[in-house]
Amino acid sequence: MPSYDLIVIGSGPGGYVCAIRAAQLGMKVAVVEKDKTFGGTCLNVGCIPSKALLHASERFEEAGRAFARMGIKVATPALDLPTMLRFKDDAVDGNVKGVAFLFRKNKIEAHAGVGRIVAPGRVEVKPAGGPGSTLDAKAIVIATGSDAARLKGVAIDEKRIVSSTGALSLERVPRHLLVVGAGIIGLELGSVWRRLGAQVTVVEFLDRILPGIDAEVARQFQRLMEKQGISFKLASKVAAIDSSEQVLKAAVEPAAGGAASTIEADVALVAIGRVPYTEGLGLEAIGPKLDERGRIPVDGRFATSVPGIYAIGDVIAGPMLAHKAEDEGVAVAEIIAGKAGHVNYDVIPNVIYTSPEVASVGKTEEELKAANVAYNVGKFPFTANGRAKANQQTDGFVKILADAKTDRVLGVHIIGADAGNMIAEAAIAMELGAAAEDIARTCHAHPTLPEAVKEAALAVDKRAIHM
Ligand code: FAD
Ligand code: NAI
């Protein structure tokens, strides 16, 4: 029976990064993956294909709308959807092959099949249709990720009623796309299909979009999305979707109860969150017991209640983000190797890759108010930033929240072009315990969008220069 120092179940960003770090630390490592390719949700049906489609559809819209304003004359762009979908598939292919290369380079042994933990230190691998095999290890890391949450009574066929996976591969542009859930997936993929020509209506249970994001940012973002043509029906829920005819008929009710109205659409995207995935792992027999939301409980060292079994990524508590899973992968490998692995959950950036982008790190105003923390706000709009004006991309602002007593940066919220890249500066500042004044005193290149971050830091002390 093959024997390892570590078996990682799942090759998503949590699992594959954990395996590589463990191999770097000298461990003999095996990875068990049930899907045909490595990389998990993120590389196959998540981050990478969605960003490829966001990129391509943004260029499509830019060519149609913004080029003429810059003096670039092109014929009205025509959509070649099969080629755009191939562009997305190529992006996935390149990334998943990259993981296979890294496994070979780090001498990580990959086993294809569903991994089931039959005892602490023992994993049975069952390939589809083939005989199973058994592997032994000193430690096991569960990195089995998550799956789309289902809407009660609504069956997903991935053709007309789709999860994000189906929405990444629609064969034609829907005339009307109904999106259930104004979260990150709904707004990213809603943006993609709107740019390609669909009418998009988003139905959201709460009375606001993007729960968890700073409310002021979410309000401005909703206005910008509406200007782009996306309609929102807030405080509403989809009670049922009738798919018996050619057009889908969704019964939409006020969240608080009341009479339903009907929305007709040709495709419905259900994007109401994701749930941890533990199917087939055999946890019912050997533990650990799942919490009320189906997550695997772990302690500060990612250890479950079963000795030698650890868990990381979407299958445990915390934001379901690839970089959070990756950092946990590194930390748990270091902990198993006897080092001091650690993840700072106060500094996990969050980016929504729409146009403009939304990016944040640290606390929102609502969280600081709820915790009774006194804070100062520094805000700077992109309308006053030279580079944004040059590019004529002036939507949005940077907002910095700093402790009223110490000036320490507690949260940074950006809405604007390239916000996702700009948030890295804020994350480093927070990781190093910077004060707003530290950012304000740091020389920023001109003309760049990050100058707005510096100006927002100056604005904390009411001394922004260009406002
Ligand atoms: P996963 O990536 O889900 O990987 C789990 C792996 O385990 C899978 O390959 C699965 O096949 C395998 N597995 C499960 N059970 C078994 C078993 N018993 N045996 C063997 N193998 C098993 N996050 C971001 O940070 N940025 C983004 O831009 C972003 N975009 C997203 C877009 C979409 C449409 C979606 C759906 C998600 C997106 N996410 C994004 C979230 C991100 O994909 C997840 O947070 C991340 O993939 C979690 O990593 P993980 O390693 O925990 O699990
Ligand atoms: P989400 O949690 O971001 O948003 C779900 C939305 O659906 C919420 O606003 C919620 O109030 C609403 N909702 C729930 N039930 C509803 C109902 N019955 N009717 C109407 N609305 C309802 O979940 P989403 O968008 O599915 O994404 C899942 C996760 O995937 C994200 O939370 C994120 O962790 C990850 N992700 C990250 C991305 C990024 O980092 N750029 C991109 C895409 C996904």
Coordinates of C-alpha atoms in Angstrom, one line a residue, residues 216 365 368 375-380 398-403 456-462:
E216 CA -22.2 53.2 0.6
E365 CA -18.5 51.3 8.2
L368 CA -17.2 49.4 12.9
Y375 CA -13.2 55.9 13.2
N376 CA -12.3 58.7 10.7
V377 CA -13.3 58.5 7.0
G378 CA -11.1 59.7 4.2
K379 CA -12.8 59.6 0.8
F380 CA -11.5 60.6 -2.7
V398 CA -11.6 55.3 -2.6
K399 CA -12.7 55.2 1.0
I400 CA -10.3 54.7 3.9
L401 CA -11.5 54.0 7.4
A402 CA -8.9 54.7 10.1
D403 CA -9.1 54.3 13.9
A456 CA -8.0 59.2 0.5
A457 CA -5.4 58.7 3.2
L458 CA -4.7 62.4 3.2
A459 CA -8.5 63.0 3.4
V460 CA -8.6 61.0 6.7
D461 CA -6.7 64.1 8.1
K462 CA -8.9 66.4 6.0

